[in-house]
Amino acid sequence: MFDVGPYPSESSSLLAVADMFGPANLSEAASGMSDASDIQQVFGNNKRNVVLASPTHFVAASSPPILIVQGVEDTTVHESQAIELYRDLRAAGDETQLVLVQNMGHMFAQVGSQPLDPSLRQIAQDMVSFFEQSRQGGGV
């Protein structure tokens, strides 16, 4: 149903996904939507829509490989969000990788005086490798 537009012969199926510091379960304060007014502004009073908008709701077997990159020091979208999504994907039997970046806050912000670990260069290399492996069908 999504294969419409100027390229109908091209599939809209995803081959792989990179999730960088994204919320996974919007019904939890750790998602970055901690203020009730934020949730209400976006979803109104419909709690079902909050669940339906959460990536964790859509975890299913045979999902494309997913690389999750998350800062350990992220106070906007907490590390627990990435771990929850990673665990749910693994439980469904899906291919996934979790990269927890030390000394990183939200959106690659360095927290403290220590460098990001792994470095931005290493994260970029890991992402390229992840997508190359996924494209070649070699798994991750």
Tab-separated table of C-alpha atoms in Angstrom:
chain	number	residue	atom	x	y	z
A	1	MET	CA	0.000	0.000	0.000
A	2	PHE	CA	3.019	2.323	0.390
A	3	ASP	CA	4.483	1.608	-3.048
A	4	VAL	CA	2.915	4.615	-4.740
A	5	GLY	CA	4.250	7.740	-6.389
A	6	PRO	CA	6.791	8.209	-9.151
A	7	TYR	CA	8.681	4.944	-8.426
A	8	PRO	CA	6.040	2.205	-8.073
A	9	SER	CA	8.489	-0.497	-9.143
A	10	GLU	CA	10.744	0.292	-6.147
A	11	SER	CA	9.811	-1.415	-2.899
A	12	SER	CA	9.251	0.728	0.183
A	13	SER	CA	10.421	-2.131	2.409
A	14	LEU	CA	13.231	-1.275	4.794
A	15	LEU	CA	16.456	-3.242	4.525
A	16	ALA	CA	17.968	-1.865	7.737
A	17	VAL	CA	17.394	0.896	10.289
A	18	ALA	CA	19.667	3.082	12.422
A	19	ASP	CA	18.009	4.477	15.555
A	20	MET	CA	20.048	7.256	17.103
A	21	PHE	CA	18.901	8.321	20.581
A	22	GLY	CA	15.250	7.822	19.647
A	23	PRO	CA	12.480	7.243	22.164
A	24	ALA	CA	11.145	3.698	22.128
A	25	ASN	CA	8.251	3.621	24.582
A	26	LEU	CA	6.415	6.948	24.741
A	27	SER	CA	4.306	5.841	27.691
A	28	GLU	CA	7.401	6.052	29.921
A	29	ALA	CA	8.863	9.274	31.302
A	30	ALA	CA	12.314	8.117	30.167
A	31	SER	CA	11.192	8.621	26.562
A	32	GLY	CA	11.811	12.342	26.756
A	33	MET	CA	8.098	13.052	26.856
A	34	SER	CA	8.174	13.270	30.640
A	35	ASP	CA	5.943	16.271	30.999
A	36	ALA	CA	2.263	15.296	30.873
A	37	SER	CA	1.568	18.481	28.935
A	38	ASP	CA	3.995	17.317	26.197
A	39	ILE	CA	2.092	14.057	25.819
A	40	GLN	CA	-1.282	15.805	25.883
A	41	GLN	CA	-0.161	18.420	23.368
A	42	VAL	CA	0.865	15.735	20.886
A	43	PHE	CA	-1.662	12.965	21.581
A	44	GLY	CA	-4.503	14.604	23.479
A	45	ASN	CA	-6.065	12.356	26.099
A	46	ASN	CA	-5.892	9.265	23.905
A	47	LYS	CA	-3.463	6.947	25.738
A	48	ARG	CA	-3.941	4.301	23.042
A	49	ASN	CA	-2.312	6.622	20.492
A	50	VAL	CA	0.694	7.010	22.814
A	51	VAL	CA	1.154	3.238	22.751
A	52	LEU	CA	0.569	3.075	18.985
A	53	ALA	CA	3.195	5.774	18.383
A	54	SER	CA	5.835	3.842	20.334
A	55	PRO	CA	8.371	1.806	18.344
A	56	THR	CA	8.232	-0.934	20.993
A	57	HIS	CA	4.599	-1.514	19.984
A	58	PHE	CA	5.703	-2.538	16.482
A	59	VAL	CA	8.433	-5.014	17.371
A	60	ALA	CA	7.733	-8.225	15.488
A	61	ALA	CA	9.678	-11.185	14.216
A	62	SER	CA	11.275	-10.649	10.804
A	63	SER	CA	11.843	-6.932	11.274
A	64	PRO	CA	14.778	-5.474	9.354
A	65	PRO	CA	18.104	-5.310	11.214
A	66	ILE	CA	18.212	-2.347	13.596
A	67	LEU	CA	21.291	-0.550	14.908
A	68	ILE	CA	20.585	1.413	18.103
A	69	VAL	CA	23.002	4.185	19.145
A	70	GLN	CA	22.374	5.727	22.569
A	71	GLY	CA	24.261	8.032	24.875
A	72	VAL	CA	24.674	6.726	28.396
A	73	GLU	CA	24.460	10.295	29.750
A	74	ASP	CA	21.360	11.251	27.725
A	75	THR	CA	18.889	12.965	30.062
A	76	THR	CA	16.331	13.614	27.308
A	77	VAL	CA	15.853	10.060	26.033
A	78	HIS	CA	17.218	7.767	28.708
A	79	GLU	CA	19.471	4.793	28.086
A	80	SER	CA	16.659	2.543	29.350
A	81	GLN	CA	14.674	3.320	26.183
A	82	ALA	CA	17.399	1.903	23.944
A	83	ILE	CA	17.849	-1.122	26.181
A	84	GLU	CA	14.100	-1.825	26.200
A	85	LEU	CA	13.909	-1.696	22.390
A	86	TYR	CA	17.048	-3.828	22.057
A	87	ARG	CA	15.704	-6.480	24.443
A	88	ASP	CA	12.300	-6.537	22.727
A	89	LEU	CA	13.930	-6.971	19.305
A	90	ARG	CA	16.173	-9.761	20.584
A	91	ALA	CA	13.210	-11.503	22.221
A	92	ALA	CA	11.403	-11.421	18.864
A	93	GLY	CA	14.454	-13.014	17.230
A	94	ASP	CA	15.381	-9.934	15.226
A	95	GLU	CA	18.903	-8.862	14.297
A	96	THR	CA	19.918	-5.837	16.315
A	97	GLN	CA	23.005	-4.121	17.664
A	98	LEU	CA	23.162	-1.748	20.614
A	99	VAL	CA	25.955	0.812	20.871
A	100	LEU	CA	25.977	2.567	24.241
A	101	VAL	CA	28.180	5.632	23.972
A	102	GLN	CA	29.994	6.688	27.129
A	103	ASN	CA	30.155	10.422	27.931
A	104	MET	CA	27.392	11.215	25.401
A	105	GLY	CA	24.193	13.093	26.080
A	106	HIS	CA	21.375	13.676	23.609
A	107	MET	CA	22.195	14.185	19.933
A	108	PHE	CA	25.916	13.372	20.207
A	109	ALA	CA	26.530	16.043	22.861
A	110	GLN	CA	29.679	15.361	24.875
A	111	VAL	CA	29.046	15.291	28.610
A	112	GLY	CA	32.015	16.018	30.858
A	113	SER	CA	35.665	16.285	29.950
A	114	GLN	CA	36.174	12.721	28.687
A	115	PRO	CA	35.791	11.997	24.952
A	116	LEU	CA	32.920	9.999	23.515
A	117	ASP	CA	33.574	6.273	23.650
A	118	PRO	CA	33.252	4.994	20.999
A	119	SER	CA	34.267	8.118	19.091
A	120	LEU	CA	32.073	9.776	16.470
A	121	ARG	CA	34.423	8.414	13.813
A	122	GLN	CA	34.000	4.872	15.162
A	123	ILE	CA	30.209	5.254	15.371
A	124	ALA	CA	30.152	6.427	11.734
A	125	GLN	CA	32.320	3.474	10.668
A	126	ASP	CA	30.066	1.084	12.613
A	127	MET	CA	27.003	2.514	10.855
A	128	VAL	CA	28.560	2.149	7.407
A	129	SER	CA	29.571	-1.452	8.194
A	130	PHE	CA	26.108	-2.191	9.568
A	131	PHE	CA	24.386	-0.972	6.398
A	132	GLU	CA	26.892	-2.693	4.102
A	133	GLN	CA	26.368	-6.003	5.896
A	134	SER	CA	22.596	-5.559	5.782
A	135	ARG	CA	22.642	-4.716	2.066
A	136	GLN	CA	24.735	-7.782	1.309
A	137	GLY	CA	22.364	-9.960	3.310
A	138	GLY	CA	25.155	-11.057	5.600
A	139	GLY	CA	23.341	-10.264	8.825
A	140	VAL	CA	24.721	-8.111	11.575
